[in-house]
Coordinates of C-alpha atoms and ligand atoms in Angstrom, one line a residue:
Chain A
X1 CA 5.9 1.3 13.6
X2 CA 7.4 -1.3 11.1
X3 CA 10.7 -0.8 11.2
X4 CA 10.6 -0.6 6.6
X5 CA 8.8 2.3 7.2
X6 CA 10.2 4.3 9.8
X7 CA 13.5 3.5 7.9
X8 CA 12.3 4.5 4.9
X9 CA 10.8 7.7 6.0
X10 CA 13.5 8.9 7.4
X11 CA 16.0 8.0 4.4
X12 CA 13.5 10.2 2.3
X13 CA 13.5 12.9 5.0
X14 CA 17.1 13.2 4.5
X15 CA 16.7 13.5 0.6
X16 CA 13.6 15.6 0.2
X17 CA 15.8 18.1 2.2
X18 CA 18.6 18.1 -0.2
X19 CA 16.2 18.6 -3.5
X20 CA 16.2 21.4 -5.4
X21 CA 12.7 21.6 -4.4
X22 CA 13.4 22.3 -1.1
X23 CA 16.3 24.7 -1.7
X24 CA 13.9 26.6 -4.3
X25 CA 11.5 26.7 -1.5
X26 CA 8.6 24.7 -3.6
X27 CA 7.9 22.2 -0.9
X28 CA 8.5 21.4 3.0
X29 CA 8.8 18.4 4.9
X30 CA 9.0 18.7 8.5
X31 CA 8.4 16.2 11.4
X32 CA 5.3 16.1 13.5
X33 CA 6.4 13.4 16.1
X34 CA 9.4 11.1 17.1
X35 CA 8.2 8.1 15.8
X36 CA 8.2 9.4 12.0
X37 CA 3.9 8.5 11.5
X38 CA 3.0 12.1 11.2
X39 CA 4.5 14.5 9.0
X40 CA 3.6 18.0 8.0
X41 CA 3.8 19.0 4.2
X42 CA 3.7 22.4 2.9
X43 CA 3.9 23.0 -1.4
X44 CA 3.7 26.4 -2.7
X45 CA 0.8 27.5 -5.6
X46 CA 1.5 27.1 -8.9
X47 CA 2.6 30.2 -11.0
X48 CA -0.4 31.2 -13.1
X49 CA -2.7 29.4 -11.5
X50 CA -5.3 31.1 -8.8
X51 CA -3.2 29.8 -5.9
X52 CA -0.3 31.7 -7.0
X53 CA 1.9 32.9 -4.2
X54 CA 0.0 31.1 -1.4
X55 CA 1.7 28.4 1.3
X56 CA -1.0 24.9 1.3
X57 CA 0.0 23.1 4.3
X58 CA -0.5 19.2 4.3
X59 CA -1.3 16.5 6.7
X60 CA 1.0 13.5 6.4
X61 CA 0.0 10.2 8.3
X62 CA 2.6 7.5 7.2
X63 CA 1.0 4.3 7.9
X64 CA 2.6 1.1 8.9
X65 CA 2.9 -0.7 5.8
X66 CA 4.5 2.0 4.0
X67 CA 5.4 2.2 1.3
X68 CA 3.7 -1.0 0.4
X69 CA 0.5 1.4 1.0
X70 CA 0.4 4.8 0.1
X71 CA 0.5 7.5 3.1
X72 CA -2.5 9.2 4.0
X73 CA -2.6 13.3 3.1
X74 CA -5.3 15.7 3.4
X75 CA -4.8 19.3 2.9
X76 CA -4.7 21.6 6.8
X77 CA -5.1 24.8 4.5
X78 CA -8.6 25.7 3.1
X79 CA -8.7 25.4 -0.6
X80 CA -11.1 25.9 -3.6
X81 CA -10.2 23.1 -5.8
X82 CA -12.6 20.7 -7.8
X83 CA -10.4 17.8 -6.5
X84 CA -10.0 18.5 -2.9
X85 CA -13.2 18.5 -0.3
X86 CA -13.7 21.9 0.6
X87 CA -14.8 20.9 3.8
X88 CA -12.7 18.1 5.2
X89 CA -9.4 18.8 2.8
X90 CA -9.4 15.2 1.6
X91 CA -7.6 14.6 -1.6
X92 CA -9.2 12.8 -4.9
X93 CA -5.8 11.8 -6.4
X94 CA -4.7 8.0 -7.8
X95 CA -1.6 7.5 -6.8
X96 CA -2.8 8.2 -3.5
X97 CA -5.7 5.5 -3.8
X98 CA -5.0 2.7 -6.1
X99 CA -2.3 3.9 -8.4
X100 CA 0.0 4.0 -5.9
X101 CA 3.4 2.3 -6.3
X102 CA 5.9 1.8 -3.5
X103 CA 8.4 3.5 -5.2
X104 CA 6.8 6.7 -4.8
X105 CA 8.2 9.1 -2.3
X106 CA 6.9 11.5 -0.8
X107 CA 8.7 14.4 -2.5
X108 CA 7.2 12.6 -5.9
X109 CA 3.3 13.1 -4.3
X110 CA 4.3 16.4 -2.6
X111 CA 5.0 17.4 -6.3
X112 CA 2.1 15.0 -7.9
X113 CA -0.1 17.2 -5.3
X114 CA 1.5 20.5 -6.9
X115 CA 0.7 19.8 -10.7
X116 CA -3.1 18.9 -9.2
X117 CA -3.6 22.7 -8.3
X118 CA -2.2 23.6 -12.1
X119 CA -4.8 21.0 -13.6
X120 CA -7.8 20.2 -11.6
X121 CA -9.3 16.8 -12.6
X122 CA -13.4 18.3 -13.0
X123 CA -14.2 14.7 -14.0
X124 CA -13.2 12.7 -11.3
X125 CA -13.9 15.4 -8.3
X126 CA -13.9 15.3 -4.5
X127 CA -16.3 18.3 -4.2
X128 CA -18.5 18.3 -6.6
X129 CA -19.6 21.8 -6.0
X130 CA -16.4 23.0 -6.9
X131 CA -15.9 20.8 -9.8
X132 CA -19.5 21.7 -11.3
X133 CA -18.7 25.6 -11.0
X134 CA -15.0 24.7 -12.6
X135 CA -16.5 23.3 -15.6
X136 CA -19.6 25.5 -16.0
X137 CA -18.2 28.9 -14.8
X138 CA -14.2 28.6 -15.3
X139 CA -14.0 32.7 -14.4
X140 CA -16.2 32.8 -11.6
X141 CA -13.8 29.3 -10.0
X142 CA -10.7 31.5 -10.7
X143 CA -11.9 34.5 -8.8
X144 CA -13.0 32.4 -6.0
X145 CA -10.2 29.9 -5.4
X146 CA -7.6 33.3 -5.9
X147 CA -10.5 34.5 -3.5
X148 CA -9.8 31.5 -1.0
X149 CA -5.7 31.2 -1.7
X150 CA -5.6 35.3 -0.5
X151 CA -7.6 34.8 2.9
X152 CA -6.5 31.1 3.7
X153 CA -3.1 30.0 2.3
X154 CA -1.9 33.7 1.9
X155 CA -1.8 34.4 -1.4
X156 CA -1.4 38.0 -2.1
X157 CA -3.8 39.2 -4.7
X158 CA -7.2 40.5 -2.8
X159 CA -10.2 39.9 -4.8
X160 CA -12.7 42.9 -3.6
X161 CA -15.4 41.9 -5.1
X162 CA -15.4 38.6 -2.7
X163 CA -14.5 40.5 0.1
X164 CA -17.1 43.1 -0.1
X165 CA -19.6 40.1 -0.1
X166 CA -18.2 38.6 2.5
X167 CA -17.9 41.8 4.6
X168 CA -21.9 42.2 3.7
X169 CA -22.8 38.9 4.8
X170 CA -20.8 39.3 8.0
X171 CA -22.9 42.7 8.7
X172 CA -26.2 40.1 8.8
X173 CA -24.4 38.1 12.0
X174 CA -23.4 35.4 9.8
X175 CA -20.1 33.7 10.6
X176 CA -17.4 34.5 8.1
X177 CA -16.2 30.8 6.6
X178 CA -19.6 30.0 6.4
X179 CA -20.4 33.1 4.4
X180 CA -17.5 32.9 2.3
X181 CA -18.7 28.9 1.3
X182 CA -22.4 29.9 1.0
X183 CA -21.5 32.6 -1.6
X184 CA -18.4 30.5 -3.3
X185 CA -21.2 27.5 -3.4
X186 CA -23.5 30.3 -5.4
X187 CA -21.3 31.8 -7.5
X188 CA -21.5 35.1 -5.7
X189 CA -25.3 35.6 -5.5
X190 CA -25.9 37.5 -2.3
X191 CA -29.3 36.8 -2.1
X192 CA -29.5 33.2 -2.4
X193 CA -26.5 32.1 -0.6
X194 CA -28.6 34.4 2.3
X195 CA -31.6 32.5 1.5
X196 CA -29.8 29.1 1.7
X197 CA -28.1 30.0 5.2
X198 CA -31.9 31.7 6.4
X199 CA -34.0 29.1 4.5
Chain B
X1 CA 14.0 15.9 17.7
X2 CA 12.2 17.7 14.4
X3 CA 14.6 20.4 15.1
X4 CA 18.0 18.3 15.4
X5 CA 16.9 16.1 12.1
X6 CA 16.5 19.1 10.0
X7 CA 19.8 20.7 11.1
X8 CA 21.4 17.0 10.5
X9 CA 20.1 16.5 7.1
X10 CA 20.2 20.4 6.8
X11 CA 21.0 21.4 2.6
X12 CA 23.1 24.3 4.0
X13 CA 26.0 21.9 5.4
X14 CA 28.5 22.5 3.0
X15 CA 29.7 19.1 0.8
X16 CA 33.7 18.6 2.2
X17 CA 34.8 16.1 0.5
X18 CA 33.5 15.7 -3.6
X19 CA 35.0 12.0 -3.4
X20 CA 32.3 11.1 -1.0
X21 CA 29.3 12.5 -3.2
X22 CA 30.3 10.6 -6.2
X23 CA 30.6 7.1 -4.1
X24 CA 27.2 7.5 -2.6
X25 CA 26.2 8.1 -6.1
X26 CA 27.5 4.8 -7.4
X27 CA 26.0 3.6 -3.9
X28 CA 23.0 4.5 -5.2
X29 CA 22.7 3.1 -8.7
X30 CA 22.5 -0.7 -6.6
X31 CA 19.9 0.6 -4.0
X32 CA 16.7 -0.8 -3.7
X33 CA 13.8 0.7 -5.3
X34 CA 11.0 -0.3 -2.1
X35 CA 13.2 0.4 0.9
X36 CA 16.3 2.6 -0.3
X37 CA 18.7 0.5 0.7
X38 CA 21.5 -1.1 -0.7
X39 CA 19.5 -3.9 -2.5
X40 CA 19.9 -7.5 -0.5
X41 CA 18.9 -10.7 -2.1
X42 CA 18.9 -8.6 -5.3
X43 CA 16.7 -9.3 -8.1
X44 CA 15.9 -7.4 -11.3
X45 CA 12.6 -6.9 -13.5
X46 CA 12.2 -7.6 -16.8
X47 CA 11.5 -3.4 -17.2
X48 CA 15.2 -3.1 -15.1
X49 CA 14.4 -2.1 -12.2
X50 CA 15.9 -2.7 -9.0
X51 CA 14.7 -4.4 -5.5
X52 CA 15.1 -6.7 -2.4
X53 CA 13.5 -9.3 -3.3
X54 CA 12.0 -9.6 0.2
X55 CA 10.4 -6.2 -0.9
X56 CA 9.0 -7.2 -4.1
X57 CA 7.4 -10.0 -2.5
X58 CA 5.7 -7.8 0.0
X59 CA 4.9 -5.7 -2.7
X60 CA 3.1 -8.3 -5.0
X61 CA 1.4 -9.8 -1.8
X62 CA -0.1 -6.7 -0.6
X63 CA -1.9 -5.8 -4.3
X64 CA -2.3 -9.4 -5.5
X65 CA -4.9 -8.0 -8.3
X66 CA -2.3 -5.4 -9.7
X67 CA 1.1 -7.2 -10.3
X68 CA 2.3 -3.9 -11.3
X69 CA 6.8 -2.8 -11.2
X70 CA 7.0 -0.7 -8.1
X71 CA 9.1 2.1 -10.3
X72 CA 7.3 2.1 -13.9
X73 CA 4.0 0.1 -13.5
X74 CA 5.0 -2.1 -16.1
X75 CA 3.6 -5.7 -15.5
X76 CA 5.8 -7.8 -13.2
X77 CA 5.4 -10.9 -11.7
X78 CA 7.6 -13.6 -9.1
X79 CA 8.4 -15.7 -12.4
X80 CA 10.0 -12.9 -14.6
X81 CA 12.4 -11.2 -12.5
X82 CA 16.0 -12.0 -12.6
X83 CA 18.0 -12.8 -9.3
X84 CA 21.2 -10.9 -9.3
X85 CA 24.6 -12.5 -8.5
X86 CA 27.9 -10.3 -7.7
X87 CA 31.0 -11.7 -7.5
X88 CA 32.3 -13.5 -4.5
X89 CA 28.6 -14.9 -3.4
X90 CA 29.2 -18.1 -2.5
X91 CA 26.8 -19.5 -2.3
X92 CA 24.6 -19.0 -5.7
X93 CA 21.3 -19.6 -4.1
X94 CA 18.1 -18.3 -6.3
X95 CA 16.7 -15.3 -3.8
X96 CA 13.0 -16.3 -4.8
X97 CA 13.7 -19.8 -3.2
X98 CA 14.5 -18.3 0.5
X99 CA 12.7 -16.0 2.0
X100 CA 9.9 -15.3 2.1
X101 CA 8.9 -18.9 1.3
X102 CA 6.9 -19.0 -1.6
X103 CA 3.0 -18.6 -0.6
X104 CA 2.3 -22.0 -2.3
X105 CA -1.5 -24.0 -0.9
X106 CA -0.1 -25.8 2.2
X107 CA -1.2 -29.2 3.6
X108 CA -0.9 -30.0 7.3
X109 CA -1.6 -33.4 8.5
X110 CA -3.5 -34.0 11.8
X111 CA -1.8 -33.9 14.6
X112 CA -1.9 -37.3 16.6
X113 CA -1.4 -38.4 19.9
X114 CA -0.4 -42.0 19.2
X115 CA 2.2 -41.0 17.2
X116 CA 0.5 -42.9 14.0
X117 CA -2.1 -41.3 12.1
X118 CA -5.2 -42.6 10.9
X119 CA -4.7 -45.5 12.7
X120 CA -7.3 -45.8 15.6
X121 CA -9.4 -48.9 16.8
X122 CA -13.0 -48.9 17.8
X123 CA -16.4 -49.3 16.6
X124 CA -16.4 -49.3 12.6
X125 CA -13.0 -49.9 12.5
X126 CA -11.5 -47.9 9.8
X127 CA -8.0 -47.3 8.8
X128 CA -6.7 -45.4 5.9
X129 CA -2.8 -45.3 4.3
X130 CA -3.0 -41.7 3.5
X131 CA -0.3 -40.4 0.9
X132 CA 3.1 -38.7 2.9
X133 CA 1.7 -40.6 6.1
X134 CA 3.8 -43.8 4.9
X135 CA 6.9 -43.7 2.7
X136 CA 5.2 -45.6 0.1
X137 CA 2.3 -45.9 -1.7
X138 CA 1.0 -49.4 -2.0
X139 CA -0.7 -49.3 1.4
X140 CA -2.9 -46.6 -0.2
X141 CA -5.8 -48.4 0.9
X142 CA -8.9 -48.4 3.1
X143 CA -9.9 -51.1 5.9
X144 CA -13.8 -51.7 6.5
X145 CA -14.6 -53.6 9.5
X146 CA -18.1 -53.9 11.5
X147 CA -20.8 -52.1 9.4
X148 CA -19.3 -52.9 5.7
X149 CA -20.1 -49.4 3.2
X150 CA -23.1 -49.0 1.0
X151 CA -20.7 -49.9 -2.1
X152 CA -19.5 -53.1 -0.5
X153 CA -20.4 -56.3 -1.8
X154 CA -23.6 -58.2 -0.5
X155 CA -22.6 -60.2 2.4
X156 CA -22.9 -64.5 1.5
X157 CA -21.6 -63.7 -2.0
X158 CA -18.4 -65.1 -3.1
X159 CA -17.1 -61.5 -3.9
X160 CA -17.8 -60.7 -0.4
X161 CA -16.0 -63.5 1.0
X162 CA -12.9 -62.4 -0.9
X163 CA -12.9 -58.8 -0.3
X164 CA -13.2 -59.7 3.3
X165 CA -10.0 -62.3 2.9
X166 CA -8.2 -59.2 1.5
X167 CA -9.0 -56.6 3.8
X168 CA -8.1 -59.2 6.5
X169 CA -4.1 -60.1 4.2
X170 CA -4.2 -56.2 3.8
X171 CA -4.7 -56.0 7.6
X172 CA -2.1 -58.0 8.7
X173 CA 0.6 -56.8 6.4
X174 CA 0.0 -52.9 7.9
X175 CA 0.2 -54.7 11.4
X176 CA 3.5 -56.7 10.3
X177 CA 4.6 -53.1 9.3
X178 CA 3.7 -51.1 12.0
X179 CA 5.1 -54.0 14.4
X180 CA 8.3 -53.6 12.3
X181 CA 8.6 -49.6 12.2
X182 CA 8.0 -49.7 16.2
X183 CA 10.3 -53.0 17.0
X184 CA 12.8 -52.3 14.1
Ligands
ZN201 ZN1 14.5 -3.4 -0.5
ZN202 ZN1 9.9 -1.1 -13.9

């Protein structure tokens, strides 16, 4: 690895630790290897948002011409968000495309990556499943990425109504993250998300 | 190694000495804004920000499109920063004129194996004074023997005769100089 980089990951490991961030528990850095590529990122949910009380964990992949180029991050925790792919956890964000500046640290996107989950950007999505149901049906996305935060980051407010749907779909044979997309992807209708996993 | 790094830069190891934090704070107001570092080869943008200039260069070479400050995206570029001097530098020598060398077009003459370009005999002889290959300009010419060019004059005429008289004069006076670089 370039020795800029390495160095300057590690001078920013030694910070982030020391911000009030960290102390307040809102973030976490920690190491994934010896030669400071891989980190692993964890931010906490936004008060009064649906992911409220639960833990998001990040992959961080520092690449060699950091920070002339911006680290690559995609979210390890499942989350219902119009700017994150439900499915692969990659991140729709500019400062992590072509608004980056090397400047930027990685407690700065760790808390660019925090204000995304209180304002989703519906307009410039990464799933656009998500996004659609975030502008068309803003109650139905709060149930069901409160829905996602409880059973994948653990967030502690249960949403029954999900889980009874999931529970019914799981009674058919169906596997249960499929269900639970099927039915997020059609706003809770049992009988089509059935259809489209049967059709 | 995670383990040991954490523990090092752990938040819970109490601050001894107060005298310490407020140097590294002062330390910090002269660090680098790209690598963190103390700044070396310091310049300063016209927004006031900070760097290396080694790093700034890297930075406006890698996004050549978006000449962009690091620190507060306003616009930036190599001839509007401002190299910093402290006291005591010596030797007072504009950062942007070291390294990196400036990414200016770059010529390269042949390479030759006789040691003197562009000079070669054979069939349509043809020898050329290219600018930087002698120290002066005057020789800036080109030598047409055997199969004369399309634009040369029609051979039997009277200009022909005399453009071949001073190609020969021209001729002789590179050889006396050549002769002269080699014997001299
Ligand atoms: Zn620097
Ligand atoms: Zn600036």
């Amino acid at each position: 690895m370039a020795n800029i980089a390495a160095k300057r990951i590690k001078r920013e490991f030694k910070e982030i630790m020391k911000s009030e961030e960290v102390i307040g528990g809102s973030i976490k850095l920690g190491l994934v290897n010896e030669n400071w590529t891989e980190l692993k990122g964890e931010i906490a949910g936004p008060v009064d948002t649906p992911y409220e009380g639960g833990t998001f964990l990040l992959e961080i992949k520092v690449p060699e011409t950091y920070p002339f180029n911006p680290p690559k991050i995609r979210f390890l925790t499942k989350i219902w968000h119009p700017n994150v792919s439900s499915v692969t956890g990659a991140i729709c964000l500019d400062i992590l495309k072509d608004q980056w500046a090397a400047a930027l640290t990685l407690r700065t996107v760790l808390l660019s990556l925090q204000a995304l989950l209180s304002a989703g950007e519906p307009n410039d999505p990464q799933d656009a499943v998500v996004a659609k149901q975030f502008r068309e049906n803003p109650r139905l996305f709060t149930m069901t990425a409160r829905h996602w935060t409880n059973v994948y980051a653990g967030g502690p407010n249960i949403v029954h109504e999900c889980n009874s749907k999931v529970q019914r779909m799981l009674d058919m044979g169906i596997d249960e993250h499929q269900a639970r997309v099927a039915l997020s992807s059609y706003d809770w209708d049992l009988e089509r998300a059935t259809e489209q996993l049967f059709g | 190694m995670a383990e040991t790094s954490q523990a090092r830069a752990s938040p819970s190891a109490p601050g001894g000495d107060a005298g310490g934090e407020e140097d590294k704070h002062d330390e910090r107001m002269l660090e680098c804004n790209i690598c963190l570092d103390t700044a070396r080869d310091a310049v300063v943008s016209m927004c006031g920000h900070l760097f290396c200039w080694p790093c700034l260069h890297q930075w406006l070479e890698t996004r050549p499109s978006r000449q962009v400050c690091p620190v507060c995206k306003a616009a930036i570029s190599r001839e509007k920063v401002i190299p910093l001097y402290g006291r005591g530098n010596t030797k007072q020598e504009d950062p942007r004129n070291k390294v990196p060398p400036r990414p200016a077009g770059q010529r390269t003459e042949p390479e030759s194996t006789s040691g003197f370009p562009g000079f070669g005999f054979g069939e349509g002889f043809h020898m050329s004074f290219g600018i930087g290959a002698f120290p002066f300009g005057i020789f800036t010419s080109t030598f047409n023997f055997g199969d004369p060019r399309p634009s040369a004059a029609p051979r039997g005429t009277a200009q022909f005769e005399e453009e071949q008289f001073l190609s020969k004069i021209f001729l002789w006076v590179a050889i006396l100089f050549v002769l002269w670089l080699v014997f001299a």
